[in-house]
Tab-separated table of C-alpha atoms and ligand atoms in Angstrom:
chain	number	residue	atom	x	y	z
S	3	MET	CA	-0.072	-0.282	-0.032
S	4	PRO	CA	1.934	3.175	-1.190
S	5	VAL	CA	1.813	5.854	1.607
S	6	SER	CA	0.564	9.378	0.977
S	7	ASP	CA	3.295	10.833	2.028
S	8	ASP	CA	4.709	14.522	0.683
S	9	SER	CA	6.306	12.754	-2.055
S	10	MET	CA	2.846	12.047	-3.511
S	11	ARG	CA	1.082	15.550	-3.085
S	12	PHE	CA	1.392	15.568	-6.728
S	13	VAL	CA	-1.596	12.858	-7.317
S	14	PRO	CA	-4.702	14.945	-7.624
S	15	SER	CA	-7.855	14.384	-5.062
S	16	ILE	CA	-11.065	12.612	-6.713
S	17	ASP	CA	-12.463	16.183	-6.385
S	18	GLU	CA	-10.083	18.015	-8.269
S	19	MET	CA	-10.467	15.237	-11.012
S	20	VAL	CA	-14.262	15.878	-11.025
S	21	ARG	CA	-13.559	19.603	-11.940
S	22	SER	CA	-11.199	18.449	-14.890
S	23	GLU	CA	-12.872	18.667	-18.114
S	24	THR	CA	-12.626	14.716	-18.659
S	25	GLY	CA	-14.280	14.239	-15.655
S	26	MET	CA	-16.842	16.298	-16.072
S	27	SER	CA	-17.808	14.918	-19.428
S	28	LEU	CA	-17.511	11.525	-18.438
S	29	ILE	CA	-20.126	12.363	-15.179
S	30	ASP	CA	-22.040	13.562	-18.090
S	31	SER	CA	-21.966	10.573	-20.410
S	32	VAL	CA	-21.797	7.460	-17.762
S	33	GLY	CA	-23.400	9.197	-14.777
S	34	ARG	CA	-22.023	10.499	-11.442
S	35	GLU	CA	-21.755	6.895	-9.713
S	36	ALA	CA	-20.232	5.390	-12.698
S	37	ALA	CA	-17.945	8.218	-13.251
S	38	LEU	CA	-16.416	8.327	-9.710
S	39	ARG	CA	-15.728	4.532	-9.738
S	40	MET	CA	-13.452	5.404	-12.613
S	41	MET	CA	-12.054	7.703	-11.428
S	42	ARG	CA	-11.225	6.141	-8.233
S	43	VAL	CA	-9.467	3.743	-9.861
S	44	ALA	CA	-7.881	5.718	-12.199
S	45	VAL	CA	-6.281	7.969	-9.062
S	46	ASP	CA	-5.566	4.677	-7.085
S	47	GLU	CA	-3.903	3.323	-10.345
S	48	PHE	CA	-1.539	6.405	-11.057
S	49	ARG	CA	-0.622	6.233	-7.233
S	50	SER	CA	0.884	2.861	-7.584
S	51	ASP	CA	2.887	4.006	-10.763
S	52	PRO	CA	3.448	7.420	-11.341
S	53	ASP	CA	5.489	6.583	-14.332
S	54	GLY	CA	7.454	9.656	-13.428
S	55	VAL	CA	5.213	12.234	-13.496
S	56	ALA	CA	6.048	15.020	-10.788
S	57	THR	CA	3.601	17.912	-10.910
S	58	LYS	CA	0.040	18.170	-10.286
S	59	GLU	CA	-0.892	19.361	-13.726
S	60	GLU	CA	1.021	16.396	-15.629
S	61	ALA	CA	-0.569	13.584	-13.229
S	62	ILE	CA	-4.229	15.516	-13.678
S	63	GLU	CA	-3.455	15.263	-17.873
S	64	HIS	CA	-2.079	11.703	-16.941
S	65	ILE	CA	-5.451	10.442	-15.393
S	66	GLU	CA	-7.380	12.291	-17.691
S	67	ALA	CA	-5.838	10.175	-20.417
S	68	ALA	CA	-6.685	7.150	-18.674
S	69	LEU	CA	-10.042	8.076	-18.395
S	70	LYS	CA	-10.833	8.884	-22.061
S	71	ALA	CA	-9.321	5.434	-22.802
S	72	GLN	CA	-11.527	3.512	-20.574
S	73	SER	CA	-14.603	5.833	-21.557
S	74	LYS	CA	-13.393	4.677	-25.402
S	75	ASP	CA	-13.447	1.154	-24.442
S	76	LEU	CA	-16.882	1.730	-22.943
S	77	SER	CA	-18.366	3.031	-25.989
S	78	ARG	CA	-16.877	0.311	-28.144
S	79	ARG	CA	-19.293	-2.155	-26.285
S	80	LYS	CA	-22.099	-0.441	-26.900
S	81	LEU	CA	-24.329	-1.667	-29.823
S	82	LYS	CA	-23.940	-0.018	-32.856
S	83	LYS	CA	-24.110	-0.118	-36.577
S	84	VAL	CA	-21.454	-1.462	-37.942
S	85	ILE	CA	-20.828	-2.336	-41.956
S	86	ASN	CA	-20.703	-6.077	-42.573
S	87	ALA	CA	-17.859	-6.243	-45.502
S	88	THR	CA	-16.955	-9.921	-45.001
S	89	GLY	CA	-19.264	-11.332	-47.283
S	90	VAL	CA	-20.927	-13.581	-44.446
S	91	ILE	CA	-24.663	-13.223	-44.689
S	92	ILE	CA	-25.689	-14.759	-41.282
S	93	HIS	CA	-22.483	-13.356	-39.794
S	94	THR	CA	-23.734	-14.692	-36.056
S	95	ASN	CA	-21.454	-12.175	-34.590
S	96	LEU	CA	-22.769	-9.256	-36.518
S	97	GLY	CA	-26.506	-9.579	-35.208
S	98	ARG	CA	-27.018	-12.798	-38.293
S	99	SER	CA	-30.398	-11.331	-40.925
S	100	PRO	CA	-30.168	-7.933	-41.225
S	101	LEU	CA	-34.290	-6.570	-41.513
S	102	SER	CA	-36.051	-5.616	-43.714
S	103	VAL	CA	-37.707	-1.898	-44.323
S	104	ASP	CA	-40.827	-3.584	-43.424
S	105	ALA	CA	-39.817	-5.511	-40.599
S	106	VAL	CA	-38.283	-2.112	-39.113
S	107	THR	CA	-41.169	0.152	-39.643
S	108	ALA	CA	-43.405	-2.655	-38.138
S	109	ILE	CA	-41.004	-2.547	-34.984
S	110	GLN	CA	-41.359	1.150	-34.965
S	111	ALA	CA	-45.101	0.831	-35.285
S	112	ALA	CA	-45.175	-1.436	-32.216
S	113	SER	CA	-43.065	0.322	-29.895
S	114	GLY	CA	-45.118	2.612	-28.399
S	115	TYR	CA	-48.629	1.038	-27.345
S	116	CYS	CA	-50.096	-1.682	-29.728
S	117	ASN	CA	-52.889	-4.343	-30.013
S	118	VAL	CA	-50.352	-7.306	-28.978
S	119	GLU	CA	-52.934	-8.651	-26.824
S	120	MET	CA	-56.302	-6.929	-27.411
S	121	ASP	CA	-58.662	-7.708	-30.175
S	122	LEU	CA	-59.801	-4.203	-31.541
S	123	GLU	CA	-63.150	-5.442	-32.833
S	124	THR	CA	-64.198	-6.420	-29.216
S	125	GLY	CA	-62.037	-4.568	-27.287
S	126	GLU	CA	-61.510	-8.109	-25.250
S	127	ARG	CA	-58.191	-9.471	-24.817
S	128	GLY	CA	-56.667	-10.699	-27.823
S	129	ARG	CA	-54.075	-13.511	-28.529
S	130	ARG	CA	-50.576	-12.327	-28.686
S	131	GLY	CA	-48.996	-12.565	-32.209
S	132	SER	CA	-52.307	-14.148	-33.841
S	133	ALA	CA	-51.717	-12.663	-37.026
S	134	ALA	CA	-47.871	-13.835	-37.397
S	135	LYS	CA	-48.923	-17.030	-36.326
S	136	ARG	CA	-51.835	-17.725	-38.801
S	137	LEU	CA	-49.555	-16.615	-41.670
S	138	LEU	CA	-46.936	-18.952	-40.668
S	139	ALA	CA	-49.301	-21.887	-40.555
S	140	GLU	CA	-50.862	-20.735	-44.017
S	141	LEU	CA	-47.037	-20.635	-45.298
S	142	THR	CA	-45.859	-23.719	-44.377
S	143	GLY	CA	-48.924	-25.792	-44.816
S	144	ALA	CA	-49.116	-26.450	-40.989
S	145	GLU	CA	-52.354	-26.793	-39.137
S	146	ASP	CA	-51.178	-24.225	-36.551
S	147	ALA	CA	-47.863	-22.429	-34.939
S	148	LEU	CA	-45.959	-20.637	-32.294
S	149	ILE	CA	-43.398	-18.485	-31.680
S	150	VAL	CA	-41.016	-18.083	-28.843
S	151	ASN	CA	-37.596	-16.219	-28.545
S	152	ASN	CA	-35.031	-18.629	-30.379
S	153	CYS	CA	-34.858	-22.015	-31.995
S	154	ALA	CA	-33.254	-23.181	-28.853
S	155	ALA	CA	-36.129	-22.151	-26.867
S	156	ALA	CA	-37.957	-23.566	-29.470
S	157	ALA	CA	-36.601	-26.977	-29.212
S	158	LEU	CA	-36.636	-26.959	-25.436
S	159	LEU	CA	-40.522	-26.376	-25.521
S	160	VAL	CA	-40.944	-29.021	-27.640
S	161	LEU	CA	-39.375	-31.740	-26.290
S	162	SER	CA	-40.233	-30.800	-22.921
S	163	THR	CA	-44.089	-30.559	-23.804
S	164	VAL	CA	-44.128	-33.549	-25.991
S	165	ALA	CA	-41.458	-35.998	-24.183
S	166	LYS	CA	-40.962	-35.170	-20.648
S	167	GLY	CA	-39.937	-38.245	-18.346
S	168	GLY	CA	-39.474	-40.454	-21.549
S	169	GLU	CA	-37.603	-41.764	-24.397
S	170	VAL	CA	-36.135	-39.641	-27.530
S	171	ILE	CA	-34.346	-41.193	-30.335
S	172	VAL	CA	-32.083	-39.233	-32.055
S	173	SER	CA	-29.127	-40.611	-34.683
S	174	ARG	CA	-26.025	-40.456	-33.583
S	175	GLY	CA	-25.014	-38.689	-36.698
S	176	GLU	CA	-27.143	-35.585	-35.538
S	177	LEU	CA	-26.093	-35.398	-31.907
S	178	VAL	CA	-23.812	-31.795	-33.111
S	179	GLU	CA	-23.051	-29.078	-31.248
S	180	ILE	CA	-24.269	-26.080	-33.447
S	181	GLY	CA	-22.615	-22.258	-32.954
S	182	GLY	CA	-23.217	-20.541	-29.826
S	183	ASP	CA	-23.123	-23.861	-27.216
S	184	PHE	CA	-26.271	-25.604	-28.375
S	185	ARG	CA	-25.778	-29.006	-28.000
S	186	VAL	CA	-28.584	-31.355	-28.562
S	187	PRO	CA	-27.685	-34.075	-25.942
S	188	ASP	CA	-27.866	-30.962	-23.668
S	189	VAL	CA	-30.846	-29.732	-24.908
S	190	LEU	CA	-32.852	-33.239	-24.259
S	191	VAL	CA	-31.484	-33.349	-20.665
S	192	GLU	CA	-32.955	-30.079	-20.104
S	193	SER	CA	-36.453	-31.001	-21.515
S	194	GLY	CA	-36.620	-33.537	-18.996
S	195	CYS	CA	-35.893	-36.096	-21.694
S	196	ARG	CA	-33.453	-39.205	-22.041
S	197	LEU	CA	-31.530	-39.247	-25.180
S	198	LYS	CA	-31.515	-42.623	-27.492
S	199	GLU	CA	-29.014	-42.897	-29.397
S	200	VAL	CA	-29.531	-44.714	-32.655
S	201	GLY	CA	-27.043	-45.892	-35.425
S	202	THR	CA	-23.923	-44.679	-36.387
S	203	THR	CA	-22.050	-41.178	-36.736
S	204	ASN	CA	-22.365	-41.719	-40.673
S	205	ARG	CA	-25.051	-44.373	-41.172
S	206	THR	CA	-28.527	-44.483	-39.371
S	207	LYS	CA	-30.857	-47.196	-41.043
S	208	LEU	CA	-34.941	-46.893	-40.402
S	209	SER	CA	-34.339	-50.397	-38.564
S	210	ASP	CA	-32.089	-48.692	-36.161
S	211	TYR	CA	-34.782	-46.691	-35.034
S	212	GLU	CA	-37.856	-48.942	-35.219
S	213	ARG	CA	-35.275	-51.503	-32.909
S	214	SER	CA	-34.726	-49.333	-30.516
S	215	ILE	CA	-38.577	-48.451	-29.487
S	216	THR	CA	-39.639	-49.123	-26.620
S	217	GLU	CA	-42.531	-48.215	-24.435
S	218	ASP	CA	-40.531	-45.758	-22.909
S	219	THR	CA	-40.484	-43.743	-26.660
S	220	LYS	CA	-41.767	-40.494	-26.528
S	221	ALA	CA	-40.603	-38.917	-29.808
S	222	ILE	CA	-38.457	-39.517	-32.819
S	223	LEU	CA	-36.047	-36.277	-33.113
S	224	ARG	CA	-34.876	-35.478	-36.218
S	225	VAL	CA	-32.265	-32.733	-36.113
S	226	HIS	CA	-30.616	-30.681	-39.187
S	227	PRO	CA	-26.753	-30.860	-38.604
S	228	SER	CA	-26.130	-27.262	-40.163
S	229	ASN	CA	-22.730	-26.240	-39.437
S	230	TYR	CA	-21.393	-30.074	-39.575
S	231	ARG	CA	-21.331	-32.184	-42.754
S	232	ILE	CA	-20.874	-35.993	-42.834
S	233	THR	CA	-20.017	-37.152	-46.658
S	234	GLY	CA	-19.087	-39.901	-48.390
S	235	PHE	CA	-20.458	-43.124	-47.137
S	236	THR	CA	-23.641	-42.226	-45.502
S	237	GLU	CA	-27.191	-42.687	-44.885
S	238	SER	CA	-30.303	-41.420	-43.647
S	239	PRO	CA	-34.004	-42.580	-43.341
S	240	SER	CA	-36.375	-40.106	-45.115
S	241	LEU	CA	-38.284	-37.883	-43.264
S	242	ALA	CA	-41.600	-39.254	-44.393
S	243	ASP	CA	-40.115	-42.745	-43.741
S	244	LEU	CA	-39.316	-41.808	-39.880
S	245	ALA	CA	-42.773	-39.785	-39.811
S	246	LYS	CA	-44.706	-43.441	-40.745
S	247	LEU	CA	-42.795	-45.318	-37.908
S	248	ALA	CA	-43.332	-42.548	-35.397
S	249	HIS	CA	-47.189	-42.706	-36.304
S	250	ARG	CA	-47.295	-46.417	-36.399
S	251	HIS	CA	-46.478	-46.396	-32.975
S	252	ASP	CA	-48.027	-43.341	-32.105
S	253	PHE	CA	-46.035	-40.701	-31.003
S	254	PRO	CA	-44.974	-37.683	-33.047
S	255	LEU	CA	-42.030	-37.319	-35.304
S	256	ILE	CA	-39.951	-33.524	-34.193
S	257	GLU	CA	-38.059	-31.975	-36.757
S	258	ASP	CA	-34.957	-29.412	-35.616
S	259	ALA	CA	-34.569	-28.071	-39.068
S	260	GLY	CA	-32.092	-25.072	-37.713
S	261	SER	CA	-31.979	-22.796	-40.131
S	262	GLY	CA	-34.902	-23.766	-42.342
S	263	ALA	CA	-35.857	-22.328	-45.368
S	264	LEU	CA	-39.545	-21.300	-45.778
S	265	ILE	CA	-39.023	-21.890	-49.719
S	266	ASP	CA	-37.046	-23.922	-51.526
S	267	LEU	CA	-33.412	-22.165	-52.078
S	268	SER	CA	-31.929	-25.186	-53.801
S	269	ARG	CA	-31.081	-22.982	-56.601
S	270	PHE	CA	-28.609	-21.337	-54.997
S	271	GLY	CA	-26.880	-24.531	-53.676
S	272	LEU	CA	-28.880	-24.791	-50.490
S	273	SER	CA	-30.680	-28.157	-51.695
S	274	ASP	CA	-29.543	-29.584	-48.085
S	275	GLU	CA	-31.704	-27.051	-45.974
S	276	PRO	CA	-34.903	-28.760	-45.037
S	277	VAL	CA	-37.925	-26.825	-46.405
S	278	ILE	CA	-40.384	-26.571	-43.466
S	279	GLY	CA	-43.445	-27.006	-46.161
S	280	GLU	CA	-42.105	-30.300	-47.253
S	281	SER	CA	-41.403	-31.140	-43.470
S	282	ILE	CA	-44.967	-30.621	-42.879
S	283	ASN	CA	-45.932	-32.288	-45.854
S	284	ALA	CA	-43.884	-35.373	-45.295
S	285	GLY	CA	-45.564	-35.937	-41.939
S	286	ALA	CA	-43.441	-34.058	-39.341
S	287	ASP	CA	-45.710	-33.524	-36.378
S	288	LEU	CA	-43.642	-30.748	-34.852
S	289	VAL	CA	-41.322	-28.469	-36.747
S	290	VAL	CA	-38.789	-25.411	-35.487
S	291	PHE	CA	-36.538	-23.065	-36.959
S	292	SER	CA	-34.851	-20.027	-36.655
S	293	GLY	CA	-36.000	-16.353	-37.092
S	294	ASP	CA	-32.851	-14.925	-37.935
S	295	LYS	CA	-31.187	-17.629	-40.312
S	296	LEU	CA	-32.804	-18.235	-43.854
S	297	PHE	CA	-36.130	-16.779	-43.024
S	298	GLY	CA	-34.268	-13.669	-42.591
S	299	SER	CA	-36.146	-11.855	-40.010
S	300	ILE	CA	-35.336	-11.413	-36.225
S	301	GLN	CA	-34.203	-13.502	-33.024
S	302	ALA	CA	-37.454	-15.986	-32.749
S	303	GLY	CA	-38.072	-19.612	-32.590
S	304	LEU	CA	-40.921	-20.579	-35.225
S	305	ILE	CA	-42.604	-23.772	-34.391
S	306	VAL	CA	-45.384	-25.020	-36.569
S	307	GLY	CA	-47.172	-28.265	-36.575
S	308	LYS	CA	-50.236	-30.492	-35.584
S	309	SER	CA	-52.395	-28.208	-33.732
S	310	GLU	CA	-53.258	-30.613	-30.732
S	311	LEU	CA	-49.261	-30.637	-30.218
S	312	ILE	CA	-48.921	-26.677	-30.831
S	313	GLN	CA	-51.697	-25.865	-28.011
S	314	ARG	CA	-50.191	-28.218	-25.583
S	315	CYS	CA	-47.294	-26.318	-26.067
S	316	ARG	CA	-48.905	-23.106	-25.673
S	317	LYS	CA	-50.293	-24.002	-22.632
S	318	SER	CA	-46.686	-25.101	-20.931
S	319	ALA	CA	-45.637	-22.938	-18.136
S	320	LEU	CA	-42.176	-22.886	-19.792
S	321	TYR	CA	-44.228	-21.411	-23.092
S	322	ARG	CA	-44.623	-18.421	-20.829
S	323	ALA	CA	-41.412	-18.041	-19.771
S	324	LEU	CA	-40.136	-18.149	-23.680
S	325	ARG	CA	-42.790	-15.955	-25.335
S	326	PRO	CA	-40.698	-12.745	-27.361
S	327	SER	CA	-41.931	-9.469	-27.020
S	328	LYS	CA	-44.280	-7.380	-29.360
S	329	LEU	CA	-41.320	-6.018	-31.079
S	330	ASN	CA	-40.345	-10.002	-32.340
S	331	TYR	CA	-43.785	-10.362	-33.405
S	332	ALA	CA	-43.824	-6.839	-35.458
S	333	ALA	CA	-41.073	-8.089	-37.521
S	334	ILE	CA	-42.022	-11.376	-37.881
S	335	GLU	CA	-45.593	-10.326	-39.222
S	336	ALA	CA	-43.788	-8.374	-41.601
S	337	THR	CA	-41.460	-10.595	-43.023
S	338	LEU	CA	-43.848	-13.478	-43.286
S	339	GLY	CA	-46.079	-10.470	-45.206
S	340	SER	CA	-42.762	-10.265	-47.636
S	341	PHE	CA	-43.176	-14.147	-48.353
S	342	ALA	CA	-46.961	-14.097	-48.865
S	343	ARG	CA	-46.718	-11.362	-51.474
S	344	ASP	CA	-44.193	-13.526	-53.052
S	345	ALA	CA	-42.105	-10.381	-52.399
S	346	ALA	CA	-39.255	-11.881	-50.359
S	347	PHE	CA	-36.313	-12.043	-52.900
S	348	ASP	CA	-36.912	-8.466	-53.214
S	349	GLU	CA	-37.965	-7.457	-49.635
S	350	VAL	CA	-35.800	-9.707	-47.551
S	351	PRO	CA	-32.700	-8.505	-47.156
S	352	MET	CA	-30.959	-12.025	-46.702
S	353	LEU	CA	-32.532	-13.403	-49.623
S	354	LYS	CA	-31.763	-10.195	-51.692
S	355	MET	CA	-27.724	-10.786	-50.938
S	356	LEU	CA	-27.894	-14.634	-51.526
S	357	THR	CA	-29.406	-13.648	-55.077
S	358	LEU	CA	-26.664	-11.334	-56.224
S	359	ASN	CA	-24.567	-12.679	-58.523
S	360	TYR	CA	-20.467	-12.209	-59.469
S	361	ASP	CA	-21.277	-9.884	-62.391
S	362	GLU	CA	-23.516	-7.643	-60.395
S	363	ILE	CA	-21.278	-7.808	-57.551
S	364	ASP	CA	-18.437	-7.008	-59.841
S	365	ARG	CA	-19.898	-4.036	-60.998
S	366	ARG	CA	-20.213	-2.154	-58.068
S	367	ALA	CA	-16.663	-3.413	-56.795
S	368	ARG	CA	-15.301	-1.326	-59.970
S	369	LYS	CA	-17.748	1.216	-59.331
S	370	PHE	CA	-16.695	1.664	-55.636
S	371	ILE	CA	-13.239	1.246	-56.560
S	372	GLU	CA	-13.370	4.338	-58.951
S	373	ARG	CA	-15.118	6.557	-56.007
S	374	ALA	CA	-12.506	5.916	-53.811
S	375	VAL	CA	-9.597	6.664	-55.692
S	376	LYS	CA	-11.387	9.872	-56.543
S	377	ALA	CA	-12.263	10.415	-53.031
S	378	GLY	CA	-7.921	10.357	-52.575
S	379	VAL	CA	-7.287	7.774	-50.296
S	380	ASP	CA	-3.985	7.853	-51.873
S	381	GLN	CA	-1.602	5.390	-50.147
S	382	ILE	CA	-4.280	2.688	-50.628
S	383	THR	CA	-4.390	0.212	-53.422
S	384	PHE	CA	-7.352	-1.585	-54.771
S	385	GLU	CA	-7.868	-4.627	-57.117
S	386	THR	CA	-10.793	-6.882	-57.917
S	387	ILE	CA	-10.392	-10.543	-57.064
S	388	ARG	CA	-12.537	-13.714	-57.681
S	389	GLY	CA	-13.241	-15.237	-54.465
S	390	SER	CA	-16.344	-16.726	-52.341
S	391	SER	CA	-19.271	-15.276	-50.086
S	392	ALA	CA	-20.305	-17.580	-47.295
S	393	ILE	CA	-24.099	-17.838	-46.255
S	394	GLY	CA	-23.040	-17.945	-42.553
S	395	GLY	CA	-25.822	-19.128	-39.059
S	396	GLY	CA	-24.646	-22.682	-39.755
S	397	ALA	CA	-26.684	-22.742	-43.268
S	398	GLY	CA	-25.631	-23.849	-46.356
S	399	THR	CA	-22.151	-25.279	-45.359
S	400	GLY	CA	-19.996	-25.713	-48.293
S	401	VAL	CA	-22.072	-23.925	-50.507
S	402	ASP	CA	-19.607	-21.315	-52.828
S	403	LEU	CA	-21.419	-18.232	-53.770
S	404	GLU	CA	-18.983	-16.647	-56.506
S	405	THR	CA	-18.145	-12.815	-55.461
S	406	SER	CA	-16.108	-10.284	-56.820
S	407	LEU	CA	-13.708	-8.930	-53.989
S	408	ILE	CA	-11.815	-6.007	-53.206
S	409	ALA	CA	-8.350	-6.259	-52.171
S	410	ILE	CA	-7.031	-3.469	-50.324
S	411	SER	CA	-3.272	-2.597	-49.637
S	412	HIS	CA	-1.616	0.000	-48.144
S	413	SER	CA	2.116	1.309	-48.387
S	414	SER	CA	2.881	1.789	-44.596
S	415	PHE	CA	-0.210	-0.247	-42.762
S	416	SER	CA	-0.215	-4.174	-42.371
S	417	PRO	CA	-3.485	-5.590	-43.241
S	418	ASP	CA	-4.038	-6.364	-39.461
S	419	ALA	CA	-3.531	-2.850	-38.948
S	420	ILE	CA	-5.867	-1.876	-42.224
S	421	ALA	CA	-8.091	-4.289	-40.294
S	422	ALA	CA	-8.037	-2.598	-36.754
S	423	ARG	CA	-8.479	1.144	-38.397
S	424	PHE	CA	-11.652	-0.002	-39.837
S	425	ARG	CA	-12.935	-1.161	-36.990
S	426	GLU	CA	-12.115	2.166	-35.248
S	427	ALA	CA	-14.223	3.991	-38.220
S	428	ALA	CA	-17.225	6.375	-37.014
S	429	THR	CA	-19.413	3.318	-38.415
S	430	PRO	CA	-16.811	0.572	-38.036
S	431	VAL	CA	-16.140	-1.840	-41.009
S	432	ILE	CA	-15.821	-5.615	-40.910
S	433	ALA	CA	-13.707	-7.062	-43.235
S	434	ARG	CA	-12.075	-10.447	-43.760
S	435	ILE	CA	-8.279	-10.655	-43.939
S	436	SER	CA	-6.707	-13.422	-46.456
S	437	GLU	CA	-3.542	-13.952	-47.558
S	438	ASP	CA	-1.731	-10.750	-46.465
S	439	ARG	CA	-4.620	-8.620	-47.518
S	440	VAL	CA	-7.563	-7.272	-46.593
S	441	LEU	CA	-10.640	-8.084	-48.343
S	442	ILE	CA	-13.981	-6.382	-49.167
S	443	ASP	CA	-17.061	-8.235	-49.986
S	444	LEU	CA	-19.706	-5.783	-51.439
S	445	ARG	CA	-22.387	-8.857	-51.027
S	446	THR	CA	-23.304	-7.643	-47.712
S	447	VAL	CA	-22.731	-4.194	-47.660
S	448	HIS	CA	-26.160	-2.206	-48.442
S	449	GLU	CA	-25.583	0.179	-51.194
S	450	PRO	CA	-26.002	3.541	-49.465
S	451	GLU	CA	-23.851	2.506	-46.983
S	452	GLU	CA	-20.897	2.569	-49.477
S	453	ASP	CA	-20.447	6.039	-48.549
S	454	LEU	CA	-19.683	5.057	-44.775
S	455	LEU	CA	-17.349	2.403	-46.430
S	456	VAL	CA	-15.441	5.614	-48.181
S	457	GLU	CA	-15.224	7.315	-45.101
S	458	ALA	CA	-13.964	4.442	-43.611
S	459	LEU	CA	-11.219	3.739	-46.024
S	460	ALA	CA	-10.675	7.569	-45.868
S	461	HIS	CA	-9.876	7.067	-41.936
S	462	ILE	CA	-7.158	4.878	-42.849
Z	519	PLP	C1	-29.069	-22.693	-35.406
Z	519	PLP	C2	-29.444	-23.462	-34.900
Z	519	PLP	C3	-30.265	-23.635	-33.401
Z	519	PLP	C4	-30.286	-22.689	-32.719
Z	519	PLP	O1	-30.732	-21.729	-32.914
Z	519	PLP	P1	-31.178	-20.310	-32.303
Z	519	PLP	O2	-32.174	-19.591	-33.086
Z	519	PLP	O3	-29.646	-19.493	-32.454
Z	519	PLP	O4	-31.486	-20.718	-30.724
Z	519	PLP	C5	-30.765	-24.983	-33.405
Z	519	PLP	N1	-30.683	-26.144	-34.045
Z	519	PLP	C6	-30.584	-26.033	-35.113
Z	519	PLP	C7	-30.040	-27.351	-35.709
Z	519	PLP	C8	-29.530	-24.597	-35.652
Z	519	PLP	O5	-29.269	-25.177	-36.796
């Protein structure tokens, strides 16, 4: 413990720091209590390591600099808009799917008072999100639908409702961990079910399922392996065959489709992604999927299936804990509207980005380089190269979306230094680094954002 003898007289008091310019602006921005806490820490740190400083003025300056660094760090952590120049469309670290204009408008409209639980015809209490659920059921051909906070919650609710206390049969090839700590065996345990593993990692036959059915079996679960692929010598029964087997034994077939496409996206290479309507058609009793992956909307878990089972889920105490906010319903309802009007490829940003082809992106990339050069970013050199974008979010693993990348190099900065400067821009830009160059993929950059991208380049 350093002593406050005469040699430490230059250490400023907290009061003095409060009166400093940085102290005052810190109080304005984070509030008095938090600012005082930060000042005490900064003053203590300075006292234990005065770093050769010997006058009070210098000491105050020194501590002000430390406080500024802390406050910058705080502001970096706050949620803010960033430009996704990585070309990864469903970028989990950057918030997965960007919302459509309609979804944002709907969120704004619902942000004040709204009829989330009121029937405007009768003035009586209504059901939350009833329009969204009806649309969802219609678009997937399911009898009924339910919406919760995310797909993990949907899986938990469905399994707990249908199979608590019993056994759920899952193929060993599907016992996967999906990015962000979603582990199928753990979810089963949390739902109060026992996992019955069948088959092998690469091959599971219908007869494997059949042989493991007992009196305790409550469901068969089919899980889309998402970001994990087994190729080569593989086998798994069709969903329709699994459904028939389950129904013969009087229990349901549940599918965790993960991304789950509402419409067939196989022409973009996404032929491995379950189309929700097809799963329902094939006889799945309950299908769960994410709201912010290939559905292209807000974080949510969408559940569709047989009305008797959906009703049981709705009545579960767990549902009350997992139900989403009015803002989620607003965004989902709006996104479903785009699908219903057959306008999803124009209106849902995630799908729009998916459809961009090499030529369109290359044209934009060349125009962008011209603009950037005109804006006078001298020490930077640009080049377009062929490469690929990724779908991300565990969807379309291995799908190659051809793109035109803008490769950036700087006369004196390393790629890491450029990327760091990009992240420090007024609107941070997140780019890729590959083979000693910084790469920008305009596929995931909204056209109006290109201005901000030019600004970020100037910032370098
Ligand atoms: C992504 C995914 C989940 C988790 O979805 P969240 O919406 O992030 O909770 C669950 N199951 C599968 C198969 C997935 O791909």
